[in-house]
Short mmCIF file of C-alpha atoms and ligand atoms in Angstrom, two decimals:
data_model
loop_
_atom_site.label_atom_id
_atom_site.label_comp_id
_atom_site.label_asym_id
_atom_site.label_seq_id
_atom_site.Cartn_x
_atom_site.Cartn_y
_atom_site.Cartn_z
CA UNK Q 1 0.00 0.00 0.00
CA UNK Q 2 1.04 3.70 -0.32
CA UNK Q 3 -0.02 5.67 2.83
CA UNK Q 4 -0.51 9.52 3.15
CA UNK Q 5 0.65 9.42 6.90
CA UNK Q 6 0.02 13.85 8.99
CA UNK Q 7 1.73 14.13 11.83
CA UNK Q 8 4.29 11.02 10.70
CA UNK Q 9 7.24 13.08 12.83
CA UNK Q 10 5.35 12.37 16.03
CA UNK Q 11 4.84 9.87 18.55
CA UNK Q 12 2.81 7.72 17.09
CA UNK Q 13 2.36 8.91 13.18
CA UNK Q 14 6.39 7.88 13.92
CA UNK Q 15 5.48 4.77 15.29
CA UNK Q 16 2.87 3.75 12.75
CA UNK Q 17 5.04 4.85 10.10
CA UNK Q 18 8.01 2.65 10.98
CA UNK Q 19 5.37 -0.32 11.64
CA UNK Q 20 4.28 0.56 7.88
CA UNK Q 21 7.66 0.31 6.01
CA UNK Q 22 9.13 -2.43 8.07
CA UNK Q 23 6.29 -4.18 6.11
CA UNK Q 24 6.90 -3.20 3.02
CA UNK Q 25 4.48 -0.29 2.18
CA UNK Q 26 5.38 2.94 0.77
CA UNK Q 27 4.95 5.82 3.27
CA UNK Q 28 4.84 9.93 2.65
CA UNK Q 29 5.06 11.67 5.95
CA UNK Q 30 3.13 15.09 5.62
CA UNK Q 31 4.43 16.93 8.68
CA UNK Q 32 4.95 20.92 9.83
CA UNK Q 33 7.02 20.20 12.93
CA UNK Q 34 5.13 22.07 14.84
CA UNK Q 35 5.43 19.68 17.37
CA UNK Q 36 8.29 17.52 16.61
CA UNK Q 37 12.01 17.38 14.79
CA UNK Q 38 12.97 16.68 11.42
CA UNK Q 39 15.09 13.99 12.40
CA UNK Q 40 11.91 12.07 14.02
CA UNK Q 41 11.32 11.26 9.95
CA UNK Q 42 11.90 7.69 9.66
CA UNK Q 43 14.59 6.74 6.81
CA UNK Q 44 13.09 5.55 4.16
CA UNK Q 45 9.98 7.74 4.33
CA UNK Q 46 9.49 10.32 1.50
CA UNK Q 47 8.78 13.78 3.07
CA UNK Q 48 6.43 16.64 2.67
CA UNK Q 49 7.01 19.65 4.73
CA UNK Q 50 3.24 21.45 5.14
CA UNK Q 51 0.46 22.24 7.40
CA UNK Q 52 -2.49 20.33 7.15
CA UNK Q 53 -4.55 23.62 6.80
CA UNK Q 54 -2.71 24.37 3.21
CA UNK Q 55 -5.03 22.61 1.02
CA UNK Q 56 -3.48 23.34 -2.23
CA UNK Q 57 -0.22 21.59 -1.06
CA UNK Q 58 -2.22 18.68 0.35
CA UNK Q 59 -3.94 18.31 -3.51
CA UNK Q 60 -1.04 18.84 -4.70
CA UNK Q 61 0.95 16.26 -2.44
CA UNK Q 62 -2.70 13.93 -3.31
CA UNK Q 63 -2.39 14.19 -7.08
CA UNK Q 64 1.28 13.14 -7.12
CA UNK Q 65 0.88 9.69 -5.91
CA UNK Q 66 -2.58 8.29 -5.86
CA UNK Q 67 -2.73 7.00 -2.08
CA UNK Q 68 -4.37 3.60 -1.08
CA UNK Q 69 -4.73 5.28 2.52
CA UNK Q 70 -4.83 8.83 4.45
CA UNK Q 71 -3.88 8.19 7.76
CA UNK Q 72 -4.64 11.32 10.25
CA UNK Q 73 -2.74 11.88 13.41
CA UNK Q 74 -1.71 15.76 12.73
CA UNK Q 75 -2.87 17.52 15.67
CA UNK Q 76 -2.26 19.40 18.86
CA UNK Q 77 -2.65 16.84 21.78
CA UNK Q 78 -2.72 18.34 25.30
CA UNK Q 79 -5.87 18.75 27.19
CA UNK Q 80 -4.95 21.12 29.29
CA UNK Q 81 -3.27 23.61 27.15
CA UNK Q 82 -6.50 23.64 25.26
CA UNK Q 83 -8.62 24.79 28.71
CA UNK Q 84 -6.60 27.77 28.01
CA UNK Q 85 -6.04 28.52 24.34
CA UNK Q 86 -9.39 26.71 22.69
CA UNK Q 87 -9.11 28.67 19.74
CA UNK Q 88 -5.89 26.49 18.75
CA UNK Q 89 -6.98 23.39 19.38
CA UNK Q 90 -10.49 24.55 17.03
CA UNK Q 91 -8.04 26.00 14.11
CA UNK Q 92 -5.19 23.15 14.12
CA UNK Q 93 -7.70 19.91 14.85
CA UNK Q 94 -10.60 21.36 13.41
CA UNK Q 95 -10.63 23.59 11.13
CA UNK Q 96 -7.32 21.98 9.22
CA UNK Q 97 -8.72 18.64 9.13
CA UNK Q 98 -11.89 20.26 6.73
CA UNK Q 99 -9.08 21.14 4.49
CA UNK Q 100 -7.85 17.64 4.59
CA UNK Q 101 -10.97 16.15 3.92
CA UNK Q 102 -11.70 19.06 1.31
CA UNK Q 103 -8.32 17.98 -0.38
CA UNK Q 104 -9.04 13.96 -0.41
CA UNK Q 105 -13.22 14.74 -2.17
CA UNK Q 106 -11.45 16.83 -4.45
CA UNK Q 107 -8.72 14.19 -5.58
CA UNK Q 108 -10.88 11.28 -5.59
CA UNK Q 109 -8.99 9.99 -2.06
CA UNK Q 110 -11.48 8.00 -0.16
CA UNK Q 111 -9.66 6.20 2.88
CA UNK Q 112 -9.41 7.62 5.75
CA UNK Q 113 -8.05 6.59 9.31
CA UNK Q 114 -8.15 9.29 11.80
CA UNK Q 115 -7.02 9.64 15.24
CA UNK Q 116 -9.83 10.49 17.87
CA UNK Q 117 -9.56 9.96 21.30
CA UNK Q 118 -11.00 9.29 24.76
CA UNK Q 119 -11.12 12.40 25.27
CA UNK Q 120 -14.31 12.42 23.29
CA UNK Q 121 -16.84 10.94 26.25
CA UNK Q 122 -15.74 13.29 28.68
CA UNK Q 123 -16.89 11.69 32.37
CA UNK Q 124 -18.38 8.94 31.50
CA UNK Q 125 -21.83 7.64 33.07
CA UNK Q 126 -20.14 4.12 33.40
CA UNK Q 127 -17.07 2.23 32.61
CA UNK Q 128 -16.06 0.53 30.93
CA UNK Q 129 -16.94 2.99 27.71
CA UNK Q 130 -18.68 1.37 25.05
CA UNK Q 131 -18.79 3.08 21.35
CA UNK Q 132 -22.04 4.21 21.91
CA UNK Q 133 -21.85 6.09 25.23
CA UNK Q 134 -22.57 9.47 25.74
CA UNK Q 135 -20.02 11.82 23.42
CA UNK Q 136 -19.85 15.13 25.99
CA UNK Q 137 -16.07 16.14 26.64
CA UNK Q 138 -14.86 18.29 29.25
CA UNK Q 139 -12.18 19.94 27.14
CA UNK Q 140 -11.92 21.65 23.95
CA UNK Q 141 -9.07 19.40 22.85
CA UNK Q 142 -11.99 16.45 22.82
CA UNK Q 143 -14.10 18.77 21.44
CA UNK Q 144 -11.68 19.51 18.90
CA UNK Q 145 -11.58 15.45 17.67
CA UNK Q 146 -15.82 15.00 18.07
CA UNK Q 147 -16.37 18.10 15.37
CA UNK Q 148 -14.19 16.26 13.06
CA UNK Q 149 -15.90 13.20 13.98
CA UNK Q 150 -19.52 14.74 12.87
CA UNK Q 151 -18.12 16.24 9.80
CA UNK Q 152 -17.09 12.81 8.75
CA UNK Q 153 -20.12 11.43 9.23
CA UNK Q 154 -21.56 14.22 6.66
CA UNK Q 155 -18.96 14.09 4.57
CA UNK Q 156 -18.59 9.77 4.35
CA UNK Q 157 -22.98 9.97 3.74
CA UNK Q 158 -22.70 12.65 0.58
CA UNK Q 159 -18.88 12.21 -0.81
CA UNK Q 160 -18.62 8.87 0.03
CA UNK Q 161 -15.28 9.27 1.84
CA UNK Q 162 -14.79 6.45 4.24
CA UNK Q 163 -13.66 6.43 7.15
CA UNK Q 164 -12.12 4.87 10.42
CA UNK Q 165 -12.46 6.68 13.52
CA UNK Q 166 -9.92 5.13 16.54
CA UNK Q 167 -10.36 6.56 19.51
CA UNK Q 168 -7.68 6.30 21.30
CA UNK Q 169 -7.50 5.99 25.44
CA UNK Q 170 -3.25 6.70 26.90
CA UNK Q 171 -1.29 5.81 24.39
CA UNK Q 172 2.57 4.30 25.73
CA UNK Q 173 5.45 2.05 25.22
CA UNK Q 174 7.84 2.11 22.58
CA UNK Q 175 9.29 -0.03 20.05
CA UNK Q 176 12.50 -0.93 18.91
CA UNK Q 177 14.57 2.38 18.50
CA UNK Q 178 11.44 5.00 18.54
CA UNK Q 179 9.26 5.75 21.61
CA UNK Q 180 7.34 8.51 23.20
CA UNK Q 181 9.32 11.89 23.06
CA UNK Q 182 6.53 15.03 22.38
CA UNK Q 183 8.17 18.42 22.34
CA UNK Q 184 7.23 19.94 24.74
CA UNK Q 185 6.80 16.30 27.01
CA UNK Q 186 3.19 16.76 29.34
CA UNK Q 187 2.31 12.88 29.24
CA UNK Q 188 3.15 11.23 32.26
CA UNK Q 189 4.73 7.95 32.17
CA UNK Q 190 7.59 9.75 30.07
CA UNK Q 191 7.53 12.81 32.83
CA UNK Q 192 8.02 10.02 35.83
CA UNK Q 193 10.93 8.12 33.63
CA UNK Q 194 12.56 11.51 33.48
CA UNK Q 195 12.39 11.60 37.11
CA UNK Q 196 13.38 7.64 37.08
CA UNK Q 197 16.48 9.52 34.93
CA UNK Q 198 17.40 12.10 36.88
CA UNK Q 199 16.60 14.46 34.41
CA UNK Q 200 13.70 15.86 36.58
CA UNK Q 201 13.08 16.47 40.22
CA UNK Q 202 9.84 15.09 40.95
CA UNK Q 203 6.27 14.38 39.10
CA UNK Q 204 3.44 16.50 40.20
CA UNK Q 205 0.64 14.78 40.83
CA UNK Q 206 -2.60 16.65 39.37
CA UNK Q 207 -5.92 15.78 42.14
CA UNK Q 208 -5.87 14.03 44.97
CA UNK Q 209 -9.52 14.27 45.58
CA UNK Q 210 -11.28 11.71 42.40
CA UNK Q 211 -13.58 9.66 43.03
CA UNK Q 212 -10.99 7.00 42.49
CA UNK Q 213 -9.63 4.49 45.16
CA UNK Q 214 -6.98 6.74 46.06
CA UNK Q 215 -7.85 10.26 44.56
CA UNK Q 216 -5.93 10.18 41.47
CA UNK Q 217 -7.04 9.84 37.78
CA UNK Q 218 -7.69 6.57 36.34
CA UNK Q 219 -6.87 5.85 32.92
CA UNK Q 220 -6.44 3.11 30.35
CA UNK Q 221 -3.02 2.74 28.98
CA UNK Q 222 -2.14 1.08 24.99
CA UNK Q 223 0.58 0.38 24.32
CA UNK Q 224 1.69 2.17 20.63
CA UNK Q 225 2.46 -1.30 18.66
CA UNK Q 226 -0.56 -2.77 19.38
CA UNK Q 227 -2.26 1.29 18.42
CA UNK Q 228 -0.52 0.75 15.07
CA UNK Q 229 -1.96 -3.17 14.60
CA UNK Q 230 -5.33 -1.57 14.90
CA UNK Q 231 -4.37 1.28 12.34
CA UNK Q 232 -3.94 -1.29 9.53
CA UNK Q 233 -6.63 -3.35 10.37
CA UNK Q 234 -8.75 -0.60 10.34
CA UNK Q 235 -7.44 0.31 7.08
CA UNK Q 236 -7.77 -2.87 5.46
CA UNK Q 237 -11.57 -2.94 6.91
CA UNK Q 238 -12.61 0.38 4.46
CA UNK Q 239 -12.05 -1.93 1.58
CA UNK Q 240 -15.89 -3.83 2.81
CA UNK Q 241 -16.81 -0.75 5.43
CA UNK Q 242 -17.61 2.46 4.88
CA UNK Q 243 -17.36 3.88 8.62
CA UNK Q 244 -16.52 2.72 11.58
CA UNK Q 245 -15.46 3.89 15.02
CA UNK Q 246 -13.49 1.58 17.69
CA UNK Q 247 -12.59 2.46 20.75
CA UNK Q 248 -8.73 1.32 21.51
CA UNK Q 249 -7.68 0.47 25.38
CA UNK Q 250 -7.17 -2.16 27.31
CA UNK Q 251 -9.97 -2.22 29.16
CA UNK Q 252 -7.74 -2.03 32.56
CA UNK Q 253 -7.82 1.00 34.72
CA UNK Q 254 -4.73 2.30 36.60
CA UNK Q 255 -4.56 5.59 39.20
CA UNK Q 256 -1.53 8.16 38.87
CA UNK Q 257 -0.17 6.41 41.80
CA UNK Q 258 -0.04 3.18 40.13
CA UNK Q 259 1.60 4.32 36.85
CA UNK Q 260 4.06 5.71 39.61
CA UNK Q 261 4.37 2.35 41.31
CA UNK Q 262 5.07 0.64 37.85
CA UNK Q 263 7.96 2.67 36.79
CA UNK Q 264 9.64 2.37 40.89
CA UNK Q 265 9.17 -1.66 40.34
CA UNK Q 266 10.30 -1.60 36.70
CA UNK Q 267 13.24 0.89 37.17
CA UNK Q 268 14.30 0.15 40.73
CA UNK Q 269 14.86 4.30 41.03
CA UNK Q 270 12.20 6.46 43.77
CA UNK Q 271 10.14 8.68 42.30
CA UNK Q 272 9.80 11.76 44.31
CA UNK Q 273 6.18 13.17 43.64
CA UNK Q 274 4.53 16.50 44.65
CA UNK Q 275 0.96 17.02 44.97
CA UNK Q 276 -0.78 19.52 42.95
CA UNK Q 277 -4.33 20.65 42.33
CA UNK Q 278 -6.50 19.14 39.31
CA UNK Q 279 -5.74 19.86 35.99
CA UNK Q 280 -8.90 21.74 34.60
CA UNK Q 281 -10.29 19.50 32.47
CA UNK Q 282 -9.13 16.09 33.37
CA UNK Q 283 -12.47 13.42 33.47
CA UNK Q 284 -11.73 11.21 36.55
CA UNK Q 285 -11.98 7.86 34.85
CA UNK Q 286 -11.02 6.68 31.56
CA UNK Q 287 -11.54 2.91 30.50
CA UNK Q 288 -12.59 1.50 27.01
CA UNK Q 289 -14.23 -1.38 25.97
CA UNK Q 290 -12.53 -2.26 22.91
CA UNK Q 291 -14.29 -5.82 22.65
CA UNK Q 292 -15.87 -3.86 19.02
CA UNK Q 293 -12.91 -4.16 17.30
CA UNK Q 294 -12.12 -6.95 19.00
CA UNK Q 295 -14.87 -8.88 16.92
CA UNK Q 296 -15.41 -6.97 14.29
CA UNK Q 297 -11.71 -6.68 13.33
CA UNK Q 298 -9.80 -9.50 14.63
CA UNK Q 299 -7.55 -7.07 17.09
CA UNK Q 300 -5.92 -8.61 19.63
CA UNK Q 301 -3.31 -6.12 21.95
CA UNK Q 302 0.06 -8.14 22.56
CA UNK Q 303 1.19 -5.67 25.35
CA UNK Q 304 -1.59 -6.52 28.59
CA UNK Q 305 0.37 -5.41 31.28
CA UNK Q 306 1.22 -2.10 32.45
CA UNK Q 307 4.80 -3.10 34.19
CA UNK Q 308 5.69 -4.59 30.26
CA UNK Q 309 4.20 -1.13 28.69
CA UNK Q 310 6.29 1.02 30.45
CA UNK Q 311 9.43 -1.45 30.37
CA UNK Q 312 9.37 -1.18 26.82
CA UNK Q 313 8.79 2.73 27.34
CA UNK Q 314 11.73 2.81 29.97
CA UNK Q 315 14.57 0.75 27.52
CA UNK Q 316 13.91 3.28 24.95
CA UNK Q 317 13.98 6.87 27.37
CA UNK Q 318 17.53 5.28 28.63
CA UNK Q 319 19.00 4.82 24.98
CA UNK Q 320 17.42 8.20 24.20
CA UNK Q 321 18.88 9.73 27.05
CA UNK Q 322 22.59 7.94 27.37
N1 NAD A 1 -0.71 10.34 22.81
C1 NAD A 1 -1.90 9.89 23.21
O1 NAD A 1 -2.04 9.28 24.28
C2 NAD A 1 -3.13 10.11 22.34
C3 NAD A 1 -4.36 9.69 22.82
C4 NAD A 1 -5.49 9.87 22.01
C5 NAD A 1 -5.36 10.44 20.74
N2 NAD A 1 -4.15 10.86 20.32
C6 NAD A 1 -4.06 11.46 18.99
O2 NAD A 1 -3.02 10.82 18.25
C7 NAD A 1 -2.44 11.73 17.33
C8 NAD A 1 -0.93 11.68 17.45
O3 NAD A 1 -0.55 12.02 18.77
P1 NAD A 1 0.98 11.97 19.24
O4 NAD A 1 0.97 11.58 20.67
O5 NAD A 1 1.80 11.20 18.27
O6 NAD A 1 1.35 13.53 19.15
P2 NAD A 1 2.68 14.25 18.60
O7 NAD A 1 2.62 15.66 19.07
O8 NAD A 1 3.89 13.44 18.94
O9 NAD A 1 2.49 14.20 17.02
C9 NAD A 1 1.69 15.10 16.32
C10 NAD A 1 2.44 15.51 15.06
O10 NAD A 1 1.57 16.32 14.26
C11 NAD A 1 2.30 17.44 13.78
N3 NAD A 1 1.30 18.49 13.52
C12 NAD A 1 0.46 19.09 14.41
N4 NAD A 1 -0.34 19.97 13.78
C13 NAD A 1 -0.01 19.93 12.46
C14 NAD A 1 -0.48 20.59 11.30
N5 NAD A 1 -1.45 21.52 11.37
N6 NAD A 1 0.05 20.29 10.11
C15 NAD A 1 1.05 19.35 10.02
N7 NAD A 1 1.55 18.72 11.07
C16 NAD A 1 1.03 18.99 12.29
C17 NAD A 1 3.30 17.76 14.88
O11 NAD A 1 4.40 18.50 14.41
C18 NAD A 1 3.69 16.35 15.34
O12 NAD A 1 4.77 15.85 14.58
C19 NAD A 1 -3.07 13.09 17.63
O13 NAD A 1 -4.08 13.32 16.68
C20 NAD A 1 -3.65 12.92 19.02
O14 NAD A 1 -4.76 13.75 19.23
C21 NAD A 1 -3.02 10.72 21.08
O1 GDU A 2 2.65 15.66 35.13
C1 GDU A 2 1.58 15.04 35.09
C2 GDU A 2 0.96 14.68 33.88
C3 GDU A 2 -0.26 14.02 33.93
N1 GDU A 2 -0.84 13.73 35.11
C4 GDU A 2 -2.12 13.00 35.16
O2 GDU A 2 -1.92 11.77 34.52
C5 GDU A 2 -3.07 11.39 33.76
C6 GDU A 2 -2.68 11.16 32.33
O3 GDU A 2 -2.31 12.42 31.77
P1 GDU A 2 -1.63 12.58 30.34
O4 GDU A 2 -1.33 14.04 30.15
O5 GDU A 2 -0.51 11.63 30.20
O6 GDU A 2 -2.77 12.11 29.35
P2 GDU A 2 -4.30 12.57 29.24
O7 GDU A 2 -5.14 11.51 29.90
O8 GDU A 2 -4.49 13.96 29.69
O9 GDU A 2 -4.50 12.58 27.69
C7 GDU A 2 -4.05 11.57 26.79
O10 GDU A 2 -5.07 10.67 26.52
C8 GDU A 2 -6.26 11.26 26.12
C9 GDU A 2 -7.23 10.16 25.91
O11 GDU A 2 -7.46 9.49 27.12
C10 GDU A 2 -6.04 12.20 24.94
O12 GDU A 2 -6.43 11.77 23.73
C11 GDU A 2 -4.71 12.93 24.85
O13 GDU A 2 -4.28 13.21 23.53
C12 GDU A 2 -3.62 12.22 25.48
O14 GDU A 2 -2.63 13.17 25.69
C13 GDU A 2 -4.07 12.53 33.93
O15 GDU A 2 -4.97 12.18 34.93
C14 GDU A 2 -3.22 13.71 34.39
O16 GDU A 2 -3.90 14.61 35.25
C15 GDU A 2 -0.24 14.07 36.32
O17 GDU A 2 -0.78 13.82 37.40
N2 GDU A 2 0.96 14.72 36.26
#
């Protein structure tokens, strides 16, 4: 396959990428480094330096080699930078994805995997979240990824473009020679491992006071190989479907204090930890069901444990680091 891959200089666009060419397809990263470094490319990647807002270079980039497969994971990513600057995460998710989608009508593209998120549900009325729960987020960042959800929807029922929705719960891990590195880092299993590293003092801890068994935010952590197995099975599925939305988690739960535990056990290092007030925004309790995709698609994560997650995340932060 030939894959159109935004964002392919990040995290996981990286990840994905790599995943993609180890296997033989052809990959064009589409990337404005907003958020990342040139040198996050993978090798044997062809590059195209844009913003997913400029439509005309998108066509252009479109027309050049007829793609078997958009795959969307441009975007701004932090929650709680967009509880204060809204209007960003609105413009760069948003707003840029129309002229994405605009660009892939116009050139006869119709494939489409995108990256939603969690983030989507908001608090949910009960876990674990099924596809069909209530879609009310408590951030303009998941606000951000549900507009572009609805204007799919339009946009698959009159242009036909189809698409896979994946929302995502905390992605993590790494694999062999690329991991989690965002610029600037605000995820927190990398944050503690730089405290693991001695490259930071302590981890602040944001809320003691959830309604959580001991105060701190629950969430569901994936690890990013098993993210990218469902990104070409989802893929694959557009050549029979014409939408579909998975949730992608493991369906396990773990408090801030138990990611914290997990890197002291799989380090052997203290993590010194400060407590802090919430972070505005922050849903108490995140945790898919992914048993959809599961049956639908045939996805089965290798990576249950949290302890081998952040192993694999820790090995990688050390070689980084050395
Ligand atoms: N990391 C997670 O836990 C998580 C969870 C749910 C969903 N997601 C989604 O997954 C996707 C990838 O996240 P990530 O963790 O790899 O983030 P990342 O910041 O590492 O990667 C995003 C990449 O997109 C690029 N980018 C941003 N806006 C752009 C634009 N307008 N034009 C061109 N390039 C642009 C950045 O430079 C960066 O290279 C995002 O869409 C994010 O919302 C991530
Ligand atoms: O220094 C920190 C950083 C985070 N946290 C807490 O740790 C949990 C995880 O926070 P992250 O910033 O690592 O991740 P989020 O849950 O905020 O968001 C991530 O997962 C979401 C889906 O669940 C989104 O899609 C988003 O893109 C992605 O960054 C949250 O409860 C947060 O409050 C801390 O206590 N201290």
């Amino acid at each position: 396959m030939r894959v159109l891959v935004t964002g392919g200089a990040g995290y996981i666009g990286g990840t994905v990428t790599r995943i993609l060419l180890a296997r033989g397809h052809e990959v064009t990263v589409y990337d404005n480094f907003c958020h990342s470094k040139k040198i996050a490319v993978a090798k044997n990647a062809r590059l195209v330096e844009g913003d997913v807002a400029d439509r005309a270079l998108l066509e252009k980039t479109l027309k050049e080699s007829r793609f078997d497969g958009v795959m969307h994971f441009a975007a701004l990513i932090e929650a709680g930078e967009s509880m204060q600057r809204p209007e960003l995460y609105f413009r760069n998710n948003t707003a840029a994805t129309l002229s994405l989608l605009e660009a892939m009508v116009a050139t006869g593209h119709d494939r489409l995997v995108f990256s939603s998120t969690a983030a989507c549900y908001g608090e949910p009325e009960s876990t674990p979240i099924l596809e069909d729960a209530r879609l009310k987020p408590t951030n303009p960042y998941g606000e951000s990824k549900l507009l572009v959800e609805q204007m799919l929807g339009w946009i698959n029922s009159i242009h036909g473009l189809r698409y896979a929705s994946l929302r995502y719960f905390n992605v993590a891990g790494a694999i062999e020679g690329y991991g989690e590195a965002h610029e600037p880092e605000s995820h927190l299993i990398p944050l503690i491992l730089d405290v693991a590293l001695g490259r930071r003092e302590k981890i602040k801890i944001f809320g003691q006071d959830y309604p959580t068994p001991d105060g701190t935010c629950v969430r569901d952590y994936i690890h990013v190989e098993d993210l990218a197995e469902a990104h070409l099975l989802a893929l694959n599925a557009l050549e029979q479907r014409s939408r579909v939305i998975y949730n992608i988690g493991n369906g396990q739960g773990f408090t801030v204090r138990e990611v914290i535990d997990s890197v002291q056990r799989v380090t052997g290092k203290p993590i010194a930890v400060e407590e802090c007030p919430r972070r505005p925004g922050d849903p108490a309790v995140l945790v898919a069901s992914s048993e959809k995709i599961k049956a639908e698609l045939g996805w089965k994560p290798k990576f249950a444990e949290l302890d081998t997650i952040i192993r694999s995340a820790w090995e990688w932060h050390q070689k980084r680091y050395a």
